[in-house]
Coordinates of N, CA and C in Angstrom, one line a residue:
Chain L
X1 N 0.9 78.7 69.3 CA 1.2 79.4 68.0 C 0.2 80.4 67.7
X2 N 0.3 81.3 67.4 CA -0.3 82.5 66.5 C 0.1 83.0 65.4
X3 N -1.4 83.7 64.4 CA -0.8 84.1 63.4 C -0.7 82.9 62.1
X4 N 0.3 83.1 61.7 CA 0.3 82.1 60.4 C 1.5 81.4 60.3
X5 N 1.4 80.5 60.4 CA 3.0 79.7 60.3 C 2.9 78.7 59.4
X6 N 4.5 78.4 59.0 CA 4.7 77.9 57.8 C 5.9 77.1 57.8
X7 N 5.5 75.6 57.3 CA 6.9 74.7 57.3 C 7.1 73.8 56.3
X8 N 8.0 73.6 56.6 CA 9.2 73.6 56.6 C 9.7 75.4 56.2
X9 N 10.8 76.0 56.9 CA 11.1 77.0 56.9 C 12.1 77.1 55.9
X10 N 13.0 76.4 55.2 CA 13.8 76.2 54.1 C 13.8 74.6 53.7
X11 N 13.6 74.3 52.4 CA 13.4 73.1 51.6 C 14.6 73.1 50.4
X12 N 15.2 72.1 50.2 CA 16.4 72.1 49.4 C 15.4 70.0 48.7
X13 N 15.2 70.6 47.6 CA 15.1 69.6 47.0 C 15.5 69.2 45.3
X14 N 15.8 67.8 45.1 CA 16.1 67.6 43.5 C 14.4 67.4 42.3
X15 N 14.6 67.7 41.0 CA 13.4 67.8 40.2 C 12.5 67.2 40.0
X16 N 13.0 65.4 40.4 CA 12.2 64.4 40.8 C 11.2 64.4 41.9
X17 N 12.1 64.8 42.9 CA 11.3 64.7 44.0 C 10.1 65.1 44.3
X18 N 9.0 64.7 45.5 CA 7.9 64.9 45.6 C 8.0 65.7 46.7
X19 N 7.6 66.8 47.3 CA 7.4 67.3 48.6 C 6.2 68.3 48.6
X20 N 6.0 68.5 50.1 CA 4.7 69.4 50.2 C 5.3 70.7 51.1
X21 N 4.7 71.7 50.9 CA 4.6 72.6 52.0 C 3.5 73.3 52.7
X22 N 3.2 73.0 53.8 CA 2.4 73.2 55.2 C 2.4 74.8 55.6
X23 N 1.0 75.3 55.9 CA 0.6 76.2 56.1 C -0.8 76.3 57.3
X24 N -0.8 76.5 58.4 CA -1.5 77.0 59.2 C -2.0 78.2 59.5
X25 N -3.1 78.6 59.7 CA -3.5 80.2 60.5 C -4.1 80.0 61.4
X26 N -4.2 80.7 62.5 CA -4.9 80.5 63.8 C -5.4 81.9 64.6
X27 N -6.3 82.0 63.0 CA -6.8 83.6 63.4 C -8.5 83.2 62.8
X28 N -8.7 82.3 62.9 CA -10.1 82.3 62.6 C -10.8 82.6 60.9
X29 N -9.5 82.8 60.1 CA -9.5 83.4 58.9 C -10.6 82.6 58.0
X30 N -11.0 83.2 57.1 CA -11.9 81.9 55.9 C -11.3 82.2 54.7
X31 N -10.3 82.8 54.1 CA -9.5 83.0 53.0 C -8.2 82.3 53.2
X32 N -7.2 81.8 52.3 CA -6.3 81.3 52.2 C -5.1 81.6 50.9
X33 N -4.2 82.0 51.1 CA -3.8 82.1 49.6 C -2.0 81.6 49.4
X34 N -1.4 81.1 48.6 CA 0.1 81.0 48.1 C 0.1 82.0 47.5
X35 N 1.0 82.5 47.6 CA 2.2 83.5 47.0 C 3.5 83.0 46.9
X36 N 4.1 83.1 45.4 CA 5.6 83.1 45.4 C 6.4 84.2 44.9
X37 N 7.4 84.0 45.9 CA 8.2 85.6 45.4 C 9.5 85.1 45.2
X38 N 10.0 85.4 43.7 CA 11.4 85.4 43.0 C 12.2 86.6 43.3
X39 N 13.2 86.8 43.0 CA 14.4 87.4 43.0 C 14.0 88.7 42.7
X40 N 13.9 88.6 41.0 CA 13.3 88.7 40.0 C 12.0 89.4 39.6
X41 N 11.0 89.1 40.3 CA 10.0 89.2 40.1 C 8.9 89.6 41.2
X42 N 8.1 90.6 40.9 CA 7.0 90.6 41.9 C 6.1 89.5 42.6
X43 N 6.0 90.0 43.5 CA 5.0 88.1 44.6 C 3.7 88.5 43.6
X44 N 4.0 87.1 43.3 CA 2.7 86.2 42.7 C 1.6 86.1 43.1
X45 N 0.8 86.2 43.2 CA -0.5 85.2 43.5 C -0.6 84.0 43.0
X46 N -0.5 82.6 43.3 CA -0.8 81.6 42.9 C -1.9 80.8 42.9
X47 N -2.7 81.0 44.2 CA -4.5 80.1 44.6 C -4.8 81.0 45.9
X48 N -6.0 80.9 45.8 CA -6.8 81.4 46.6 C -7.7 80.3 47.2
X49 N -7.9 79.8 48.1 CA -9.2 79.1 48.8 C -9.9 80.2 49.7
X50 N -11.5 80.3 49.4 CA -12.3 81.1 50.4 C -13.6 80.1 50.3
X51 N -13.7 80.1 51.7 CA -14.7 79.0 52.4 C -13.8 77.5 51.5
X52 N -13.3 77.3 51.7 CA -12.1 76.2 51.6 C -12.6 75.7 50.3
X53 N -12.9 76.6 49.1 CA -13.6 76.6 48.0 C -12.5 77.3 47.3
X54 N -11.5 76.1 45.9 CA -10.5 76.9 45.3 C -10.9 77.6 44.0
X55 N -10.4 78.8 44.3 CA -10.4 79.7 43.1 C -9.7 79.6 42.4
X56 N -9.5 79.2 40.9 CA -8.5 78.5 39.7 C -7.7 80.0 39.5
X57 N -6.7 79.1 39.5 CA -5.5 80.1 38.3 C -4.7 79.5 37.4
X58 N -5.1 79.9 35.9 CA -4.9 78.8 35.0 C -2.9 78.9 34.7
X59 N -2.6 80.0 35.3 CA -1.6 80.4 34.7 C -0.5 79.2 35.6
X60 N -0.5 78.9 37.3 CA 0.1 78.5 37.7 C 0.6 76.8 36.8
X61 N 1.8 76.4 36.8 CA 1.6 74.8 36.0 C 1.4 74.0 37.0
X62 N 1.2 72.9 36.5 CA 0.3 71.8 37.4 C 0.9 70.9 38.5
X63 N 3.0 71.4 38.0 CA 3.4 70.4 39.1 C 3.2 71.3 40.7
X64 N 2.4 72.2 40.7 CA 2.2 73.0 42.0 C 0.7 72.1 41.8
X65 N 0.3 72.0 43.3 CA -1.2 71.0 43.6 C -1.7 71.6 44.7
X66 N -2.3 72.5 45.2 CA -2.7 73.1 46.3 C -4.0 72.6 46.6
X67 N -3.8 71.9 48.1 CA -4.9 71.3 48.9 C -5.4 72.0 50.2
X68 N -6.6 72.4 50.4 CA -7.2 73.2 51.6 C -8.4 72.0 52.1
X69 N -7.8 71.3 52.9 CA -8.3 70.3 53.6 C -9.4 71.1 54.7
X70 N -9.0 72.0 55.4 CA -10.3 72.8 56.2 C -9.3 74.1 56.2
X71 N -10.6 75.0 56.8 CA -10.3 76.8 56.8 C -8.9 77.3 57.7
X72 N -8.5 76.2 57.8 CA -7.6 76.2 58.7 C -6.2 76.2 58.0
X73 N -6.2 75.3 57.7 CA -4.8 74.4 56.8 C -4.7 74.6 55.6
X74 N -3.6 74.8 54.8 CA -3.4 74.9 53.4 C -1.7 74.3 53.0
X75 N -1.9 73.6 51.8 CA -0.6 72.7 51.7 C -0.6 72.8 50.3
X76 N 0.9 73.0 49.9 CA 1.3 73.3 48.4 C 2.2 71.7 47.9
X77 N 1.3 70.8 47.1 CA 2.3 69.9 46.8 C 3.1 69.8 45.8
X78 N 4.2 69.8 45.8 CA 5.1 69.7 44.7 C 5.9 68.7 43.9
X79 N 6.0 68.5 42.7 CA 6.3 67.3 41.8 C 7.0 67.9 40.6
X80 N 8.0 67.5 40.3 CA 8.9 67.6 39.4 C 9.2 69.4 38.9
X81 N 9.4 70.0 40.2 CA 9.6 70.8 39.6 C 10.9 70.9 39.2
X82 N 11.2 72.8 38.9 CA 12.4 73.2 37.8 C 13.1 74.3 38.5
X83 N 14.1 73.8 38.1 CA 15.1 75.2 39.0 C 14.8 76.7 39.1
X84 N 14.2 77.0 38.2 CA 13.2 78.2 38.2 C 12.4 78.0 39.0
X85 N 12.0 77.4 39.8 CA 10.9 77.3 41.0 C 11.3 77.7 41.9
X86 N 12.8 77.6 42.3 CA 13.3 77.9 43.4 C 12.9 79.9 43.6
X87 N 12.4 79.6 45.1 CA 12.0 81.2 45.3 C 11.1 80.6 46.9
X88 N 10.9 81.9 47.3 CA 9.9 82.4 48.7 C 8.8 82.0 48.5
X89 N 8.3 80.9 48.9 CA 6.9 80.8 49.2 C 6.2 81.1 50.3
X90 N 5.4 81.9 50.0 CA 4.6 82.5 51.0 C 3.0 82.4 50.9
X91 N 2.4 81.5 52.5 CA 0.7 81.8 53.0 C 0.4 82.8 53.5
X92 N -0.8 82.8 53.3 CA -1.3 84.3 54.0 C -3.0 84.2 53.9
X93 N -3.6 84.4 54.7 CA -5.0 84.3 55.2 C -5.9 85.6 55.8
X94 N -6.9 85.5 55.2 CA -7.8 87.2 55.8 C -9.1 86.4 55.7
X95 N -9.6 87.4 56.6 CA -11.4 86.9 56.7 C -12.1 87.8 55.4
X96 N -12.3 87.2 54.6 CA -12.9 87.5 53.7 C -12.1 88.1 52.4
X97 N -12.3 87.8 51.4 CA -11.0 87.8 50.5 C -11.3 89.4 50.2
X98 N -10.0 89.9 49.6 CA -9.1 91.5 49.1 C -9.4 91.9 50.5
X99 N -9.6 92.0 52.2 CA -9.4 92.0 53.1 C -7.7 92.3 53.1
X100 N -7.7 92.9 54.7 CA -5.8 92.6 55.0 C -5.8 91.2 54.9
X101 N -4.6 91.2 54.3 CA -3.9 89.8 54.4 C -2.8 89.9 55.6
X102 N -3.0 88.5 56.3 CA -1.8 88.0 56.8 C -1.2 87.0 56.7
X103 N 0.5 87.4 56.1 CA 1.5 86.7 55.8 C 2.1 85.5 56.8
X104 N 2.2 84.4 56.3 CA 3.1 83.8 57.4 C 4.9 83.9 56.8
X105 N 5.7 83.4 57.6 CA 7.4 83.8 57.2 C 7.7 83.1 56.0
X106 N 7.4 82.2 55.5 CA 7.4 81.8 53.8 C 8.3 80.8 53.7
X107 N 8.4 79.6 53.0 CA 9.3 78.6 52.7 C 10.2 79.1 51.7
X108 N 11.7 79.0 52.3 CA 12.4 79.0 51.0 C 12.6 78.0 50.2
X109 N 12.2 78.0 48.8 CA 12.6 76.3 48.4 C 13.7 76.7 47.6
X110 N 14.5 75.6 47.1 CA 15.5 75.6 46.4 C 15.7 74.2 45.6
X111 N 15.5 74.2 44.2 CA 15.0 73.2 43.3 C 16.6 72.9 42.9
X112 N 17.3 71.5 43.1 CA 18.9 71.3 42.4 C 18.3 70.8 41.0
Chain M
X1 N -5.4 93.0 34.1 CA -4.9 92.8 34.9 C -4.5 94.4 35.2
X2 N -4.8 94.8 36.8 CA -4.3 96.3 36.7 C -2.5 96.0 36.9
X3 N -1.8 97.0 36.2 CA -0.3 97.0 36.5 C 0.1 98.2 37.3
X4 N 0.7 97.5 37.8 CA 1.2 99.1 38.9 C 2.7 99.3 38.4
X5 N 3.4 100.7 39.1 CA 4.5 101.2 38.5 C 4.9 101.9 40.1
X6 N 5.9 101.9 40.6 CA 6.4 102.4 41.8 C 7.8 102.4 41.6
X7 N 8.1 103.7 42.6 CA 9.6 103.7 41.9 C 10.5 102.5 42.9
X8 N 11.6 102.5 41.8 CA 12.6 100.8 42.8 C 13.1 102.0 44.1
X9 N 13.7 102.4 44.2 CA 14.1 102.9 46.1 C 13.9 104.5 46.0
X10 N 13.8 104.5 47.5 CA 13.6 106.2 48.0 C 14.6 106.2 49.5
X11 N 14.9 107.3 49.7 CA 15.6 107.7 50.6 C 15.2 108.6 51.6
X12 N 15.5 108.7 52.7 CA 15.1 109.2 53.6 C 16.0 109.9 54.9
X13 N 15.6 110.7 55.5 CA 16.4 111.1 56.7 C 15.3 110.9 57.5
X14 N 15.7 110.3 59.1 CA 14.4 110.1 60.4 C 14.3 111.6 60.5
X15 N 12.9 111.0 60.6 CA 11.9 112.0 61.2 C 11.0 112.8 60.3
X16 N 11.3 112.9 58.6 CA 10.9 113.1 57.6 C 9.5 112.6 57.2
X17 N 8.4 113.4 57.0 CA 7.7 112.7 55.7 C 7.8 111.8 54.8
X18 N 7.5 110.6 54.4 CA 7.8 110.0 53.1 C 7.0 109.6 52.6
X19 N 6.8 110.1 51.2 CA 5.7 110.0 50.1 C 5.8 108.7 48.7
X20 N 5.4 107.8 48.9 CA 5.2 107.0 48.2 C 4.6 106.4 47.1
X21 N 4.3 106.4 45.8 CA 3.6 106.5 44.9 C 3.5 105.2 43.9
X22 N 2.4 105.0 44.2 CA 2.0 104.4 43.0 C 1.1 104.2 41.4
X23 N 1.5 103.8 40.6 CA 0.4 104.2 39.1 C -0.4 102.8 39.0
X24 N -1.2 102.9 38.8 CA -2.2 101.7 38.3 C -3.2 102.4 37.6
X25 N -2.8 102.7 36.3 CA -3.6 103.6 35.3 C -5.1 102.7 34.4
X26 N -4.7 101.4 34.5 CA -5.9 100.5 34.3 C -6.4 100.0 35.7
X27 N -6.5 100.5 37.1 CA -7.1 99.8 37.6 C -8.7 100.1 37.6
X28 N -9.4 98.5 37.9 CA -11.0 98.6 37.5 C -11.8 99.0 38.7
X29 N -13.0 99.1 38.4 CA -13.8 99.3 39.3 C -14.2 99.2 40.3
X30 N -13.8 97.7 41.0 CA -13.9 96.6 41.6 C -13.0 96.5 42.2
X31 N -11.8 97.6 42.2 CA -10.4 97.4 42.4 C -10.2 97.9 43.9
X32 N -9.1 97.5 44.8 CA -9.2 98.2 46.1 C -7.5 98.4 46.0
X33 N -6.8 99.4 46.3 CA -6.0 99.3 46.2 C -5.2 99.3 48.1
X34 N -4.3 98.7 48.3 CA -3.9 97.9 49.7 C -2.1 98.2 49.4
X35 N -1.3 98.8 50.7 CA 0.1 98.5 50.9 C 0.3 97.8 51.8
X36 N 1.3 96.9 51.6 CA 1.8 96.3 52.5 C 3.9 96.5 52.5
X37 N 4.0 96.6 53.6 CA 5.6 96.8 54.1 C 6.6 95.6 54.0
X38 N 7.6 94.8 53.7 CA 8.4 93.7 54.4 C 9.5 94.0 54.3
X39 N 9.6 93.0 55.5 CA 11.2 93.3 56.3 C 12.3 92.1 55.6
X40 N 13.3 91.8 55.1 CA 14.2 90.6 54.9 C 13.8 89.6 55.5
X41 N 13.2 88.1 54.8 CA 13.4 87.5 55.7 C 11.7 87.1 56.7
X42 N 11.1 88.2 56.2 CA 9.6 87.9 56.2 C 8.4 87.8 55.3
X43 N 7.5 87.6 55.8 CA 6.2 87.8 55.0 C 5.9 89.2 55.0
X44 N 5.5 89.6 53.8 CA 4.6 91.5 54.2 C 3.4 91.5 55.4
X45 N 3.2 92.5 55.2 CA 2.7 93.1 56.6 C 1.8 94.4 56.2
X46 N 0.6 93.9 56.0 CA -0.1 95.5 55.5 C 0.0 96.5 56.4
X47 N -0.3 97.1 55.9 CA -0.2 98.7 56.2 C -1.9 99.2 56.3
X48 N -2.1 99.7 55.0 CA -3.4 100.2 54.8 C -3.9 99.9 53.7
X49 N -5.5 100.2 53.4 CA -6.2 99.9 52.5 C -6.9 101.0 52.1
X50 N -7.3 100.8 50.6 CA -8.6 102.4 50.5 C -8.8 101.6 49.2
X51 N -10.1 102.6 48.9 CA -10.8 102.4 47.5 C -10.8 103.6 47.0
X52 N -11.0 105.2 47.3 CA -11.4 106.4 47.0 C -11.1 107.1 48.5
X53 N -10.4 108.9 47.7 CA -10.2 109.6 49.1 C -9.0 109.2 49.5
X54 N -9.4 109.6 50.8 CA -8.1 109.3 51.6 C -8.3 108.2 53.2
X55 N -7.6 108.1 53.2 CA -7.6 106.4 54.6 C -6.7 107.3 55.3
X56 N -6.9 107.2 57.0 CA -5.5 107.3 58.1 C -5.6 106.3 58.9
X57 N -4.6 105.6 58.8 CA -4.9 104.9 60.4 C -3.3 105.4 61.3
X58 N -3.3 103.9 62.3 CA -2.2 104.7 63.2 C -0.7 104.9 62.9
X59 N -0.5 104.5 61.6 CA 1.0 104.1 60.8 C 0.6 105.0 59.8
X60 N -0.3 105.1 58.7 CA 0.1 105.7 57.3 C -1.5 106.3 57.0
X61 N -1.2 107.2 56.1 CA -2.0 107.5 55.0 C -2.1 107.2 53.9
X62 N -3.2 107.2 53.5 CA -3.3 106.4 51.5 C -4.3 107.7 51.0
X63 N -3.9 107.9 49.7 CA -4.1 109.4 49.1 C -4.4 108.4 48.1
X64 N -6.0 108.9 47.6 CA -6.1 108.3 46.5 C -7.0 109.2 45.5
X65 N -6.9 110.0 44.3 CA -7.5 111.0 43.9 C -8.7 110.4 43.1
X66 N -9.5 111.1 42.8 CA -10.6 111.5 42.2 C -10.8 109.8 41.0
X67 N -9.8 110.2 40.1 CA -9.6 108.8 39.0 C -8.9 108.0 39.1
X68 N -8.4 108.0 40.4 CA -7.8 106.0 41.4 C -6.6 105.8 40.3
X69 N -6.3 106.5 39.3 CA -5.3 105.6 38.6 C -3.7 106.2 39.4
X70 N -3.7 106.2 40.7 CA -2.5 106.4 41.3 C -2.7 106.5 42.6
X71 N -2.1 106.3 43.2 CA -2.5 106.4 45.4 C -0.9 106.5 46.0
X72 N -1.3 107.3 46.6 CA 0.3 107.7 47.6 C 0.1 107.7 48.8
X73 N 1.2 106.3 49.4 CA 0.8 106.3 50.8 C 2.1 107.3 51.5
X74 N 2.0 107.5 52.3 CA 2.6 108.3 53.4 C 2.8 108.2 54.8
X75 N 4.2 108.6 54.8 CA 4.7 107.5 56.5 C 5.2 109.0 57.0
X76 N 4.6 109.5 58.1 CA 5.0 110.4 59.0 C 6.2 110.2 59.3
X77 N 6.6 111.0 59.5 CA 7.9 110.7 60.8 C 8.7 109.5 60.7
X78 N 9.2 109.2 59.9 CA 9.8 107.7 59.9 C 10.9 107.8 60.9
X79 N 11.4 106.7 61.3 CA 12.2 106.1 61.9 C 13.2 104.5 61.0
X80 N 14.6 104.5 61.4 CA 15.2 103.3 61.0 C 14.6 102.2 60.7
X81 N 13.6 102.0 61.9 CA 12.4 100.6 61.6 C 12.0 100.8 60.4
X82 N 11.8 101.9 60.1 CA 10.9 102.0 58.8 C 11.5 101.9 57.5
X83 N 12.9 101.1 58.0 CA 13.4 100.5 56.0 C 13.3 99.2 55.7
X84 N 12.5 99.2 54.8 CA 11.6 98.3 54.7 C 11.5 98.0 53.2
X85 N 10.6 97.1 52.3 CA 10.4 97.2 50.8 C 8.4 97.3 50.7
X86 N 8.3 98.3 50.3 CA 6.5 98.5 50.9 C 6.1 98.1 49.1
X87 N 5.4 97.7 49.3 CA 4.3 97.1 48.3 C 2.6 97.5 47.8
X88 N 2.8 98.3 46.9 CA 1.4 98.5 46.3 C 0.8 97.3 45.8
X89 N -0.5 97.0 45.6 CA -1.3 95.8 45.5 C -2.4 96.8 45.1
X90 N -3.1 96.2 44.0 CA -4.1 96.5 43.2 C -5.0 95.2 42.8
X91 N -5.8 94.9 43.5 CA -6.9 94.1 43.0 C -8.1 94.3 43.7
X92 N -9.0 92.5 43.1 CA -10.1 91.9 44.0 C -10.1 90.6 43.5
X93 N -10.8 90.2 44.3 CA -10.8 88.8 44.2 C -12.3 88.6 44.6
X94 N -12.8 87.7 42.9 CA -14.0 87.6 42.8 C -14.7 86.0 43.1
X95 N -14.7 85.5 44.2 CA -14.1 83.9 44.7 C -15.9 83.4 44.3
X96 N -17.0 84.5 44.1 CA -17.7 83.6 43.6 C -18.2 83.7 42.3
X97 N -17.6 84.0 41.3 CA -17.4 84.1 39.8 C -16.1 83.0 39.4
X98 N -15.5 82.7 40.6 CA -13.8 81.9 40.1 C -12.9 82.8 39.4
X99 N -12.8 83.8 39.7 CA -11.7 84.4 39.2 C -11.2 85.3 40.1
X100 N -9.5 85.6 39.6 CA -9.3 86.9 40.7 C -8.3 87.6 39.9
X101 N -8.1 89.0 40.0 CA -6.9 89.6 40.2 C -6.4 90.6 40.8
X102 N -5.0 89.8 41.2 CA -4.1 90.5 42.4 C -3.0 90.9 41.7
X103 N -3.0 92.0 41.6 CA -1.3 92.4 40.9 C -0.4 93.2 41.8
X104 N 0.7 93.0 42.1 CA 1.5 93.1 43.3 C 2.4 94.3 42.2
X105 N 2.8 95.3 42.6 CA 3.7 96.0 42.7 C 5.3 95.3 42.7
X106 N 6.3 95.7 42.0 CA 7.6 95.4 42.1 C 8.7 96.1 43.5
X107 N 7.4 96.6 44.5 CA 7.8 97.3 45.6 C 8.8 98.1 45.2
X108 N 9.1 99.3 46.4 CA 9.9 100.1 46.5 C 10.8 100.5 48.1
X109 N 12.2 99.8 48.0 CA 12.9 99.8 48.5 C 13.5 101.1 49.6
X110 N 12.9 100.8 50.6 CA 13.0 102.6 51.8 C 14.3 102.4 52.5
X111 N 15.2 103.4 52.2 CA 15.9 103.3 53.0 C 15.7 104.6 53.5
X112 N 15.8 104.3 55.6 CA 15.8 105.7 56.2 C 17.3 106.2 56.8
X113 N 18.0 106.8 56.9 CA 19.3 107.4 56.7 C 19.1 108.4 58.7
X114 N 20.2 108.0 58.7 CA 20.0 108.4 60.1 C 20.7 109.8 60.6

């Protein structure tokens, strides 16, 4: 694999539910970031990890949990979210943060 | 937060110039402004970056004047590949202060017309 990849590649979940979504890069990168993109609305920024050190964003709510276990891996956990959630989630990784970013293909989730 | 303003679509005929614009009339100091392209169905895909001046690389140019509060990238010669939704992006990310801001553009929709 190369690049940035991302799985589950479509997620169909109910509000209860618990699930995560998985994010790899295999470019050597030391920045990390979620982005989500609505319909609606311009892609987000949601967290940043650089040196697998997270950078807070107060604005995201809390049932988003983003874990960067090493420079490598990044995982979005999710818990009770709201139909409004449903949208393109997208990782993306650069050596050194406001660098180019590289996108991986994005989870679509879809909240019933 | 810098806000940017791009227009929603542009049109094209191959083989044309295409000039792309964006406003970010509060961006700060510290600010780099970056496009990136995407296709349906993917992740974006930068393009280019600049702070001041002008940038070329092998795809585009980024025109950025004197007081940064606007930059226009520029696609030679486009071709059909090149319809795309391109994305202005105006930040920095200050990871050791804990803070950042990234403000993404509402992109602008290219279609190239054959």
């Amino acid at each position: 694999e190369t690049g940035v990849t991302q799985t589950p590649r479509h997620l169909v979940m109910g509000m209860t539910n618990k699930k995560s979504l998985k994010c790899e890069q295999h470019l050597g990168h030391n920045a990390m970031y979620w982005y989500k993109q609505s319909a609606k609305k311009p892609l987000e920024l949601m967290f940043v990890y650089s040196l697998e050190e997270r950078v807070e964003n107060n604005s995201v709510p809390s049932r988003f949990s983003p874990e960067c276990p090493n420079s490598s891996h990044l995982f979005l956990h999710l818990h009770t979210l709201q139909p409004e959630d449903s949208a393109l989630y997208l990782c993306a990784s650069s050596q050194g943060v406001s660098n180019e970013q590289f996108f991986g293909p994005g989870t679509r989730l879809t909240v019933l | 937060l810098a806000k940017t303003t791009q227009p929603i679509s542009m049109d094209s005929y191959e083989g044309q110039e295409v000039n792309i614009t964006c406003s970010h009339n509060n961006i700060a100091t510290n600010d780099y402004i970056t496009w990136y392209q995407q296709f349906p169905s993917q992740g974006p895909r930068f393009i280019i970056q600049g702070y001041k001046t002008k940038v070329t690389n092998e795809v585009a140019s980024l025109f950025i004047p004197a007081d940064r509060k606007s930059s226009t990238l520029s696609l030679p010669r486009v071709s059909l590949s090149d319809t795309a939704v391109y994305y202005c992006l105006v930040g920095a990310i200050y990871s050791g202060a804990g803070s950042y801001q990234l403000t993404f553009g509402k992109g602008t929709k290219l279609s190239v017309i054959p």
